[in-house]
XYZ file of C-alpha atoms in Angstrom:
703
model
C 11.485 -9.806 -3.910
C 9.165 -12.296 -5.591
C 11.502 -12.562 -8.578
C 14.541 -13.157 -6.380
C 12.798 -15.751 -4.212
C 13.269 -18.514 -6.800
C 17.075 -18.254 -6.695
C 18.906 -20.849 -4.554
C 19.565 -19.650 -1.006
C 17.558 -16.437 -1.460
C 14.656 -15.716 0.882
C 12.239 -12.782 0.853
C 9.614 -11.412 3.212
C 7.160 -8.591 2.578
C 3.956 -7.140 4.028
C 2.230 -6.028 0.819
C 1.343 -7.334 -2.657
C 2.857 -4.379 -4.554
C 6.169 -2.601 -5.091
C 5.313 0.462 -3.018
C 5.925 -1.477 0.181
C 9.128 -2.742 1.685
C 10.671 -6.196 1.602
C 13.495 -7.981 3.355
C 15.792 -10.031 1.112
C 18.513 -12.400 2.290
C 21.255 -14.276 0.426
C 22.442 -17.263 2.435
C 21.171 -15.471 5.559
C 22.825 -12.089 4.867
C 20.183 -9.381 4.460
C 19.060 -6.102 3.032
C 15.667 -4.393 3.184
C 13.326 -2.586 5.538
C 10.494 -5.058 5.999
C 11.250 -5.786 9.657
C 13.919 -4.896 12.149
C 13.840 -7.185 15.177
C 17.028 -9.211 15.400
C 18.364 -8.362 11.948
C 22.043 -8.637 12.800
C 23.104 -8.772 9.172
C 20.923 -6.092 7.589
C 22.705 -3.952 5.011
C 25.289 -6.610 4.116
C 24.059 -7.119 0.539
C 24.899 -4.572 -2.157
C 22.189 -3.710 -4.699
C 22.963 -2.014 -8.012
C 20.948 -0.825 -10.999
C 22.804 -1.298 -14.275
C 25.939 -1.593 -12.142
C 25.301 1.688 -10.253
C 25.023 1.572 -6.425
C 21.440 2.104 -5.231
C 22.423 2.210 -1.557
C 23.724 5.121 0.460
C 27.011 4.234 2.225
C 25.855 5.690 5.561
C 23.009 3.294 6.318
C 23.856 0.587 3.804
C 20.320 -0.806 3.528
C 18.406 -1.002 0.241
C 14.641 -0.592 -0.022
C 12.762 -2.770 -2.500
C 10.633 0.276 -3.347
C 13.654 1.476 -5.330
C 12.818 -1.116 -8.018
C 9.002 -1.257 -7.961
C 8.509 -1.865 -11.702
C 9.832 -5.190 -12.978
C 8.636 -4.460 -16.533
C 11.862 -2.531 -17.232
C 14.132 -5.229 -15.743
C 15.427 -7.864 -18.178
C 17.574 -9.821 -15.717
C 18.861 -10.102 -12.140
C 22.386 -11.199 -11.244
C 22.911 -12.596 -7.726
C 26.418 -12.932 -6.272
C 26.925 -15.066 -3.164
C 29.415 -13.601 -0.724
C 31.747 -10.635 -1.340
C 32.550 -11.571 -4.946
C 35.645 -10.516 -6.875
C 37.281 -7.101 -6.253
C 36.436 -5.750 -9.709
C 32.697 -5.841 -8.914
C 32.791 -5.138 -5.168
C 31.405 -1.954 -3.633
C 31.190 -0.730 -0.030
C 28.881 -3.300 1.580
C 29.187 -6.535 -0.420
C 30.210 -8.589 2.602
C 27.168 -10.867 2.253
C 26.474 -10.751 -1.467
C 25.135 -8.535 -4.214
C 22.144 -8.108 -6.502
C 22.409 -6.311 -9.849
C 19.194 -5.341 -11.611
C 19.847 -5.269 -15.359
C 17.410 -2.888 -17.077
C 16.310 -3.030 -20.696
C 18.981 -1.649 -23.020
C 18.880 0.415 -26.213
C 18.609 -1.868 -29.255
C 19.782 -1.757 -32.844
C 16.190 -2.003 -34.090
C 13.387 0.369 -33.101
C 10.473 -0.981 -31.108
C 8.083 -0.451 -28.244
C 5.828 -2.278 -25.815
C 2.915 -1.326 -23.605
C 1.096 -3.340 -20.989
C -1.165 -3.282 -17.996
C -2.442 -5.493 -15.210
C -5.215 -5.817 -12.648
C -5.785 -8.162 -9.776
C -6.532 -8.901 -6.153
C -6.584 -6.141 -3.529
C -7.389 -3.657 -6.327
C -3.846 -3.928 -7.669
C -3.546 -2.202 -11.038
C -0.884 -0.611 -13.188
C 0.489 0.215 -16.626
C 3.999 0.145 -18.091
C 5.757 0.939 -21.363
C 9.094 1.139 -23.146
C 10.129 2.838 -26.404
C 13.392 2.132 -28.267
C 14.711 4.376 -31.028
C 16.986 1.838 -32.687
C 20.376 2.740 -34.143
C 20.523 6.269 -35.598
C 24.022 7.238 -36.778
C 25.600 5.256 -33.957
C 23.171 6.593 -31.328
C 20.518 4.459 -29.671
C 18.121 5.245 -26.823
C 15.400 3.760 -24.658
C 12.813 5.225 -22.327
C 10.673 3.075 -20.042
C 8.348 3.518 -17.113
C 5.414 2.277 -15.124
C 2.953 3.156 -12.369
C 1.115 0.892 -9.921
C -1.412 1.328 -7.150
C -2.767 -1.305 -4.792
C -4.562 -2.002 -1.602
C -3.279 -4.527 0.890
C -4.433 -7.936 1.995
C -4.037 -6.557 5.527
C -7.225 -4.544 6.018
C -9.629 -3.640 8.766
C -12.453 -1.327 9.735
C -12.722 0.299 6.305
C -8.991 0.917 5.726
C -6.995 -1.164 3.228
C -3.468 0.245 3.796
C -3.043 1.431 0.180
C 0.197 1.952 -1.732
C 1.342 3.409 -5.032
C 4.624 3.619 -6.901
C 6.253 4.696 -10.110
C 9.591 4.225 -11.856
C 11.025 5.811 -15.010
C 14.259 5.039 -16.805
C 16.099 6.394 -19.832
C 19.426 5.544 -21.430
C 21.330 6.765 -24.482
C 24.330 4.934 -25.956
C 26.789 6.231 -28.552
C 28.979 3.608 -30.147
C 32.258 4.420 -31.818
C 35.204 2.439 -33.149
C 36.716 0.591 -30.210
C 34.167 1.511 -27.585
C 31.035 3.325 -26.462
C 29.743 5.777 -23.906
C 26.289 6.089 -22.385
C 24.155 8.308 -20.200
C 21.432 6.934 -17.937
C 18.773 8.297 -15.608
C 16.455 6.502 -13.228
C 13.725 7.730 -10.871
C 11.567 5.651 -8.547
C 9.159 6.442 -5.736
C 7.005 4.254 -3.546
C 4.405 5.320 -0.996
C 2.697 2.808 1.265
C 0.784 2.604 4.497
C 2.652 0.099 6.633
C 0.437 -2.076 8.858
C 1.480 -2.980 12.385
C 2.468 -6.554 13.215
C -0.592 -8.342 14.605
C -0.754 -9.978 18.062
C -0.963 -13.742 17.596
C -2.932 -14.367 20.811
C -5.465 -12.137 22.589
C -4.455 -9.882 25.461
C -7.037 -7.929 27.426
C -4.796 -4.840 27.395
C -4.825 -4.599 23.581
C -8.092 -3.588 21.919
C -8.804 -2.253 18.447
C -9.615 1.133 20.002
C -6.161 1.852 21.426
C -5.539 3.416 24.838
C -6.682 6.575 26.608
C -4.524 9.511 27.735
C -3.516 7.552 30.847
C -2.344 4.564 28.805
C -5.270 2.338 29.777
C -7.026 0.303 27.019
C -10.197 1.774 25.570
C -13.168 -0.636 25.569
C -13.578 -2.625 22.378
C -12.862 -5.963 20.699
C -9.596 -7.543 21.856
C -7.185 -7.318 18.950
C -5.380 -10.470 17.750
C -5.310 -12.941 14.893
C -7.412 -15.320 16.946
C -10.133 -12.813 17.890
C -10.484 -10.111 15.219
C -9.210 -12.014 12.181
C -5.974 -13.347 10.735
C -5.501 -10.422 8.303
C -7.326 -7.691 10.224
C -5.533 -4.447 11.028
C -6.583 -1.758 13.463
C -8.651 1.300 12.439
C -7.051 4.263 10.705
C -8.344 6.513 13.510
C -6.231 4.547 16.009
C -2.995 3.941 14.097
C -1.448 4.571 10.696
C 2.042 4.865 9.286
C 2.734 6.204 5.805
C 6.199 5.596 4.350
C 7.670 7.444 1.355
C 10.782 6.138 -0.396
C 12.437 7.965 -3.302
C 15.541 7.290 -5.379
C 17.009 9.341 -8.251
C 20.110 8.202 -10.153
C 22.145 9.871 -12.901
C 25.111 8.014 -14.378
C 27.514 7.808 -17.296
C 29.586 4.874 -18.525
C 32.624 5.003 -20.798
C 34.462 2.078 -22.422
C 37.371 2.372 -24.818
C 40.074 0.171 -26.330
C 43.197 2.222 -25.704
C 45.277 -0.359 -27.518
C 44.980 -3.893 -28.795
C 45.229 -5.273 -25.254
C 44.392 -2.376 -22.913
C 40.839 -1.173 -22.219
C 39.514 1.618 -20.016
C 36.272 1.450 -18.006
C 34.744 4.396 -16.185
C 31.508 4.892 -14.244
C 30.478 8.322 -12.975
C 27.285 8.540 -10.919
C 25.111 10.589 -8.582
C 22.266 9.328 -6.413
C 19.739 11.103 -4.217
C 17.653 9.001 -1.867
C 15.140 9.812 0.826
C 12.922 7.993 3.309
C 10.078 9.797 5.010
C 7.613 8.495 7.592
C 4.391 10.054 8.820
C 3.082 8.197 11.840
C -0.001 8.421 14.085
C -0.180 6.058 17.062
C -2.779 6.372 19.825
C -1.273 3.341 21.584
C 1.546 5.686 22.615
C -0.022 9.003 23.697
C 3.318 10.592 24.554
C 4.466 9.910 20.966
C 1.133 10.358 19.222
C 2.735 11.705 16.035
C 6.032 10.832 14.430
C 7.871 12.579 11.632
C 10.997 10.969 10.199
C 13.110 12.126 7.261
C 16.416 10.659 6.096
C 18.085 12.150 3.021
C 21.200 10.906 1.297
C 23.289 12.362 -1.527
C 26.109 10.304 -3.016
C 28.418 10.960 -5.943
C 31.444 9.032 -7.095
C 33.631 7.750 -9.872
C 34.955 4.268 -10.555
C 37.864 3.919 -12.985
C 39.763 0.771 -13.897
C 41.848 -0.722 -16.701
C 41.991 -4.229 -18.120
C 45.163 -5.497 -19.773
C 44.940 -8.734 -21.752
C 48.311 -10.498 -21.645
C 49.265 -13.827 -23.317
C 48.516 -16.014 -20.287
C 46.416 -13.817 -18.079
C 44.231 -10.716 -17.854
C 45.020 -8.088 -15.234
C 42.459 -5.541 -14.043
C 43.388 -2.659 -11.757
C 41.780 0.570 -10.602
C 39.463 1.842 -7.900
C 36.749 4.280 -6.933
C 36.143 7.294 -4.750
C 32.764 8.417 -3.405
C 31.359 11.074 -1.119
C 28.124 10.831 0.797
C 26.095 13.226 2.931
C 23.410 11.649 5.125
C 20.922 13.775 7.079
C 18.598 12.215 9.653
C 15.678 13.905 11.425
C 13.257 12.221 13.839
C 10.534 13.846 15.947
C 7.857 12.523 18.283
C 5.215 14.931 19.469
C 1.635 15.166 20.746
C -0.246 18.315 19.654
C -2.913 17.692 22.310
C -0.473 17.765 25.212
C 1.362 20.806 26.556
C 4.556 21.221 28.539
C 5.736 24.467 30.141
C 8.375 26.710 28.617
C 9.246 29.578 30.982
C 6.013 28.871 32.792
C 3.868 29.046 29.656
C 2.229 25.823 28.359
C 3.324 24.990 24.804
C 1.672 22.223 22.756
C 3.865 19.759 20.869
C 4.487 20.344 17.166
C 7.017 19.717 14.419
C 8.770 22.931 15.349
C 8.838 22.120 19.071
C 8.513 18.346 19.623
C 7.520 17.399 23.163
C 8.624 13.768 22.745
C 11.900 12.218 21.603
C 13.864 14.044 18.920
C 16.916 13.355 16.799
C 18.858 15.437 14.273
C 22.314 14.710 12.878
C 24.531 14.500 9.810
C 27.018 11.876 8.690
C 29.600 12.701 5.999
C 31.393 9.767 4.385
C 34.317 9.451 1.980
C 35.052 5.935 0.767
C 38.157 4.981 -1.227
C 38.999 1.650 -2.816
C 41.893 0.417 -4.964
C 42.170 -3.087 -6.375
C 44.186 -5.373 -8.582
C 42.785 -8.617 -9.923
C 44.422 -11.213 -12.140
C 42.733 -13.824 -14.301
C 45.308 -16.547 -14.947
C 44.816 -19.488 -17.325
C 47.921 -21.692 -17.099
C 46.083 -24.278 -19.221
C 42.880 -23.930 -21.227
C 40.604 -25.618 -18.663
C 41.914 -24.012 -15.468
C 41.233 -20.447 -14.392
C 42.764 -18.885 -11.257
C 41.592 -15.445 -10.125
C 43.588 -13.882 -7.281
C 42.708 -10.368 -6.144
C 43.615 -7.750 -3.585
C 41.631 -4.676 -2.584
C 42.448 -1.876 -0.140
C 39.499 0.085 1.283
C 39.290 3.224 3.398
C 36.147 4.418 5.184
C 36.232 7.981 6.518
C 33.313 9.430 8.500
C 32.455 12.728 10.145
C 29.456 12.720 12.491
C 27.772 16.030 13.376
C 25.250 16.069 16.226
C 22.727 18.732 15.201
C 20.302 18.179 18.087
C 21.128 21.301 20.107
C 20.924 23.509 17.040
C 17.685 22.016 15.693
C 15.883 21.536 19.026
C 17.484 23.820 21.630
C 14.645 23.270 24.126
C 15.141 19.493 24.284
C 17.717 17.895 26.569
C 19.301 14.510 27.224
C 17.209 12.377 29.617
C 14.586 15.124 29.857
C 16.528 17.418 32.186
C 14.893 19.903 34.516
C 15.026 22.731 32.007
C 14.227 20.688 28.910
C 10.983 20.434 26.963
C 11.345 17.132 25.127
C 13.945 14.357 25.156
C 17.041 14.459 22.993
C 17.641 11.095 21.341
C 21.251 11.829 20.400
C 23.680 10.794 23.119
C 27.122 11.311 21.598
C 29.082 14.436 20.547
C 30.587 15.170 17.144
C 33.160 12.572 16.113
C 35.266 11.291 13.244
C 36.520 7.835 12.315
C 38.895 6.465 9.694
C 39.349 2.781 8.896
C 41.673 1.167 6.350
C 41.589 -2.556 5.609
C 42.975 -5.055 3.117
C 40.709 -7.557 1.348
C 42.412 -10.590 -0.238
C 40.523 -13.049 -2.415
C 41.166 -15.966 -4.752
C 39.024 -18.162 -6.951
C 39.807 -21.356 -8.877
C 37.743 -23.016 -11.608
C 38.697 -26.345 -13.162
C 36.716 -27.587 -16.145
C 37.270 -31.319 -15.710
C 35.372 -32.193 -18.882
C 33.567 -29.964 -21.404
C 30.398 -30.428 -19.332
C 31.655 -30.682 -15.738
C 33.527 -28.101 -13.698
C 34.465 -27.667 -10.061
C 35.285 -24.401 -8.340
C 36.382 -22.929 -5.031
C 36.919 -19.416 -3.750
C 37.921 -17.464 -0.682
C 37.318 -13.778 0.045
C 37.385 -11.210 2.821
C 35.457 -7.923 2.764
C 34.697 -4.993 5.076
C 31.980 -2.370 5.424
C 31.779 0.769 7.532
C 29.956 0.501 10.902
C 26.252 0.035 10.195
C 23.349 2.180 11.258
C 24.278 5.639 9.909
C 23.759 8.464 12.389
C 21.876 6.230 14.818
C 25.059 4.291 15.528
C 27.274 7.338 15.945
C 24.606 9.097 18.039
C 24.465 6.303 20.630
C 27.819 4.499 20.624
C 31.256 5.910 21.372
C 32.989 6.385 18.027
C 36.248 5.086 19.516
C 34.601 1.689 20.077
C 33.341 1.268 16.502
C 34.948 -1.157 14.066
C 34.110 -2.053 10.445
C 31.857 -5.042 10.026
C 33.631 -7.778 8.080
C 33.048 -11.172 6.541
C 35.322 -14.010 5.546
C 33.829 -16.604 3.245
C 34.962 -19.724 1.482
C 32.900 -21.926 -0.787
C 33.347 -24.774 -3.223
C 31.049 -26.534 -5.608
C 30.418 -28.411 -8.828
C 28.394 -27.653 -11.936
C 27.417 -30.107 -14.671
C 25.579 -29.968 -17.975
C 24.047 -32.922 -19.849
C 23.113 -32.179 -23.486
C 21.172 -35.415 -23.937
C 20.915 -38.705 -22.068
C 17.520 -40.383 -21.865
C 15.158 -37.937 -20.149
C 18.016 -35.513 -19.533
C 17.965 -32.851 -22.228
C 19.847 -29.607 -21.756
C 19.957 -30.566 -18.088
C 22.070 -28.630 -15.608
C 22.990 -29.380 -12.017
C 24.879 -27.511 -9.334
C 25.915 -28.125 -5.733
C 27.622 -25.588 -3.506
C 28.899 -25.515 0.073
C 29.633 -22.196 1.781
C 30.931 -20.997 5.135
C 30.848 -17.317 6.128
C 31.983 -15.594 9.324
C 30.391 -12.200 9.967
C 32.111 -10.162 12.702
C 31.716 -6.812 14.480
C 27.942 -6.768 14.058
C 25.976 -3.818 15.436
C 22.422 -4.984 16.094
C 19.639 -2.407 16.653
C 17.196 -3.348 19.413
C 13.943 -1.335 19.316
C 12.844 -0.305 22.808
C 9.891 1.584 24.204
C 11.791 4.612 25.463
C 13.424 5.554 22.153
C 13.591 3.802 18.822
C 17.039 2.312 18.016
C 18.616 3.775 21.158
C 20.015 0.399 22.242
C 22.394 -1.863 20.350
C 23.606 -5.412 20.810
C 26.905 -6.650 19.421
C 27.868 -9.973 17.960
C 29.574 -12.223 15.460
C 27.867 -15.014 13.582
C 28.669 -17.987 11.384
C 26.632 -19.074 8.367
C 27.177 -22.398 6.643
C 25.094 -24.432 4.280
C 24.498 -26.169 0.977
C 22.707 -24.907 -2.134
C 21.525 -27.360 -4.798
C 19.790 -26.760 -8.118
C 18.605 -28.853 -11.070
C 16.745 -28.094 -14.287
C 15.898 -30.192 -17.311
C 13.748 -30.501 -20.427
C 12.552 -34.132 -20.217
C 10.334 -33.381 -23.239
C 11.027 -30.796 -25.900
C 8.174 -28.625 -24.600
C 8.367 -29.433 -20.871
C 10.780 -27.659 -18.527
C 11.277 -28.616 -14.871
C 13.358 -26.792 -12.285
C 14.181 -27.092 -8.611
C 16.537 -25.769 -5.979
C 17.049 -26.672 -2.365
C 19.055 -24.943 0.361
C 20.073 -26.023 3.856
C 21.548 -23.491 6.256
C 22.807 -23.278 9.809
C 23.388 -19.830 11.324
C 24.588 -19.347 14.906
C 26.083 -16.579 17.001
C 29.655 -17.339 17.948
C 29.335 -14.234 20.100
C 26.257 -12.196 21.138
C 25.997 -9.627 23.940
C 22.686 -7.833 24.436
C 22.456 -4.124 25.425
C 22.467 -5.103 29.114
C 25.736 -7.025 28.842
C 24.185 -10.518 28.940
C 25.804 -13.121 26.692
C 23.786 -15.397 24.404
C 26.688 -17.084 22.621
C 25.767 -20.174 20.621
C 22.125 -19.287 19.988
C 20.809 -19.387 16.408
C 20.632 -16.230 14.302
C 17.028 -15.056 14.093
C 14.982 -14.917 10.894
C 17.171 -17.323 8.904
C 15.205 -20.323 7.518
C 16.826 -23.707 8.057
C 15.727 -24.771 4.566
C 14.284 -23.174 1.454
C 13.082 -24.891 -1.703
C 11.585 -24.046 -5.079
C 10.176 -26.748 -7.358
C 8.214 -26.156 -10.525
C 7.506 -26.885 -14.168
C 6.107 -25.235 -17.239
C 4.736 -26.717 -20.431
C 4.324 -25.214 -23.888
C 2.061 -26.168 -26.726
C 1.143 -24.538 -29.986
C -2.308 -24.539 -31.551
C -3.677 -22.482 -34.431
C -1.138 -19.678 -34.142
C -1.333 -19.401 -30.357
C 1.287 -20.588 -27.819
C -0.025 -21.700 -24.408
C 2.334 -21.942 -21.453
C 0.948 -23.171 -18.105
C 3.244 -23.049 -15.059
C 3.114 -24.441 -11.559
C 5.640 -24.007 -8.748
C 5.959 -24.593 -5.018
C 7.935 -22.354 -2.673
C 8.943 -23.646 0.737
C 10.401 -21.704 3.652
C 11.708 -23.770 6.548
C 11.453 -23.061 10.252
C 13.290 -19.980 11.502
C 14.141 -18.787 14.962
C 12.323 -15.889 16.607
C 13.915 -12.800 18.125
C 12.957 -11.468 21.561
C 12.832 -7.684 21.606
C 11.871 -7.770 25.266
C 15.337 -8.944 26.309
C 17.178 -7.882 23.149
C 18.374 -11.373 22.274
C 17.844 -14.359 19.956
C 15.849 -17.368 21.114
C 15.359 -21.047 20.346
C 11.650 -20.474 19.673
C 10.687 -21.132 16.069
C 8.335 -19.778 13.456
C 6.848 -22.860 11.740
C 7.777 -23.741 8.170
C 5.342 -23.062 5.355
C 4.957 -24.029 1.697
C 3.005 -22.146 -0.977
C 1.635 -23.399 -4.314
C 1.439 -21.000 -7.244
C 0.191 -21.351 -10.826
C 0.150 -19.286 -13.984
C -0.912 -19.395 -17.620
C 0.714 -17.343 -20.373
C -0.873 -17.086 -23.809
C 1.133 -15.664 -26.732
C -1.095 -14.735 -29.662
C 0.429 -15.096 -33.122
C 0.941 -12.192 -35.511
C -1.692 -13.506 -37.954
C -4.365 -12.391 -35.489
C -2.828 -8.957 -34.905
C -2.692 -5.671 -36.764
C 0.462 -5.079 -38.784
C 2.224 -2.804 -36.257
C 1.610 -5.193 -33.356
C 4.289 -7.876 -33.429
C 3.294 -9.843 -30.334
C 0.461 -9.930 -27.813
C 0.668 -11.891 -24.561
C -1.880 -12.470 -21.801
C -0.911 -13.757 -18.353
C -3.030 -15.180 -15.579
C -1.217 -15.637 -12.240
C -2.650 -17.283 -9.133
C -0.420 -17.017 -6.066
C -1.014 -19.111 -2.943
C -3.473 -21.261 -4.890
C -4.629 -23.187 -1.810
C -5.160 -19.967 0.196
C -2.872 -21.130 2.988
C -2.832 -19.058 6.177
C 0.671 -18.585 7.539
C 2.833 -16.024 9.283
C 5.969 -15.090 7.363
C 7.553 -13.274 10.327
C 7.165 -13.310 14.116
C 8.952 -11.816 17.104
C 8.423 -11.204 20.812
C 7.571 -7.584 21.505
C 9.392 -5.309 23.908
C 6.210 -3.261 24.307
C 6.938 -0.692 21.610
C 3.725 -1.587 19.820
C 0.530 -1.749 21.907
C 2.447 -1.110 25.149
C 2.471 -4.796 26.151
C 5.890 -6.393 26.507
C 6.362 -10.115 25.933
C 3.503 -10.777 23.526
C 4.091 -12.490 20.186
C 3.565 -10.273 17.133
C 3.329 -11.528 13.550
C 3.181 -10.416 9.940
C 0.888 -12.690 7.899
C 1.877 -13.891 4.457
C -0.334 -13.080 1.494
C -3.535 -15.111 0.976
C -4.690 -16.260 -2.470
C -4.196 -13.561 -5.083
C -5.193 -13.503 -8.760
C -3.703 -11.177 -11.394
C -4.329 -10.713 -15.120
C -1.861 -8.847 -17.319
C -1.730 -7.879 -20.981
C 1.285 -6.734 -23.012
C 1.694 -5.798 -26.655
C 5.024 -5.445 -28.474
C 5.580 -3.306 -31.549
C 8.398 -3.184 -34.068
């Protein structure tokens, strides 16, 4: 999230300083991530891949940042704005895509090892080892582990987290092509703090509530009374979240002839999310257990034919996905009668809400894309893709929890959260696109593109469990954009300077918007369509040979052309929540060399404009705003020359990073509560941004 935040039009929000916790990431207002839920109409609209392999299960469609917790093995990140071209599009690219490019096997053997330590007891180590080329084979293995506390602490508990990630890849090169095998495993575990009340309320104390739901005596809990970053005691509330992702994949590339090439990707992914939850503010749901598991396998095959005036690519993919969701609320201190005998709540027999279901998905896609160059400086890229989304929903509630009934019937023990019977859906849609690039001069080009894309109804089993399947439709986006890019090799203070300006307009339709409510999590949904439009600008330059400056600035307007809350009330025309009106990144770094050592100080400023707040209490957007905030950051990198190092050590670097240098207090996210947390509806809850943090890292490279 922090790495992506410096890209134009990209905004991130997180509640922890380390990779074990979750983040929300948006590209021009379209989102993915688990950091918060209130009012996220566009969550799951950004595809995320690792080395080109989907990291997201098709059922829910949302990526967790804990799936890439170790940036040491990532050499680059590619961000696509909007659906992109058919050749690179997957099953939920309607808002954009992010591809994490890991380190690759190299021709020469080598290795690196590093570690870091910093604020909130953040610490970790990482490594990579490369075999080099051995008879056409080359391999790499990399990994890292991190543990950290949190800047959100209170009453002796620091909401700790830990994570690991490991990656290996083997490539065999042969005449005309290559094939490779890759494996990736990542896991993040973090205690997730509650949003904090902004203002005091006498009904919310740090000691929770009693069995009758009345507040226990104690300090009134809010940012204004108990501290801006203070969380409640572990004995009153805690939530531990586990996120795991395992990926196996193989790539094959071969020149079948002088002009025809074959590309194939075969992959398997297992993902799981697990929550353990203890909440004395809600005695009837004192404990929560949640487990979502996803298994996906698929194959993508396409050909590229290079013709005299154009290059045609055609092919497609097929994938299958099984998604299993289990949710239980129970209180082991409370008993309800079964056949006249009191039975205490447990995992086996939950006496609160429960949910159990499966969703089976088969996705098919076929595309053709042309790359036409009628003249050397004009490129036209038309494309057409046909997609099919097939689902089969299985309500497993009665089988898993036979004692629970819908709406807590007379003969039921707990409350069944699943409202709908077994169902199936099948959707087929056509996605046209076209892009044009005109290189006016060797250093100036203009471009424009148009694309349409679809994704299956969002929300996995939660959607199918609460909404009639016959009323569901694929979510879709239609986007057009145009822009200009320029490069200046040298002109006065402009040296290797680049500039870009881009305007975009995106319509997002058939949105299914989860609205958390007190009675049952995600049991209500709003519906809507929204429009995003804005401008992204960027500029970078080397005014001196050893000075680099960079900046980007984004302006965005996002409104609901249509919004109906779960109670049928229309809020058409209101702004989309949690979309900053502006974002900016401005910075510089300087390099100088002295006595075999290179010093590189950096400074940058990140600005997030005002964004509108969502009201969970009425299930609707509002015109209320979270204030804008700007954060200064600084760093110093020192690269020590080889003359000071032992022979095997090729390079040694030391980094000092200071984030939020001025220790600014700000809230990165706010919403109006529906009473799900703390039992008080209508109060403003917030997630604070990180205070000043200092980190020191060391890395040595060998070979």
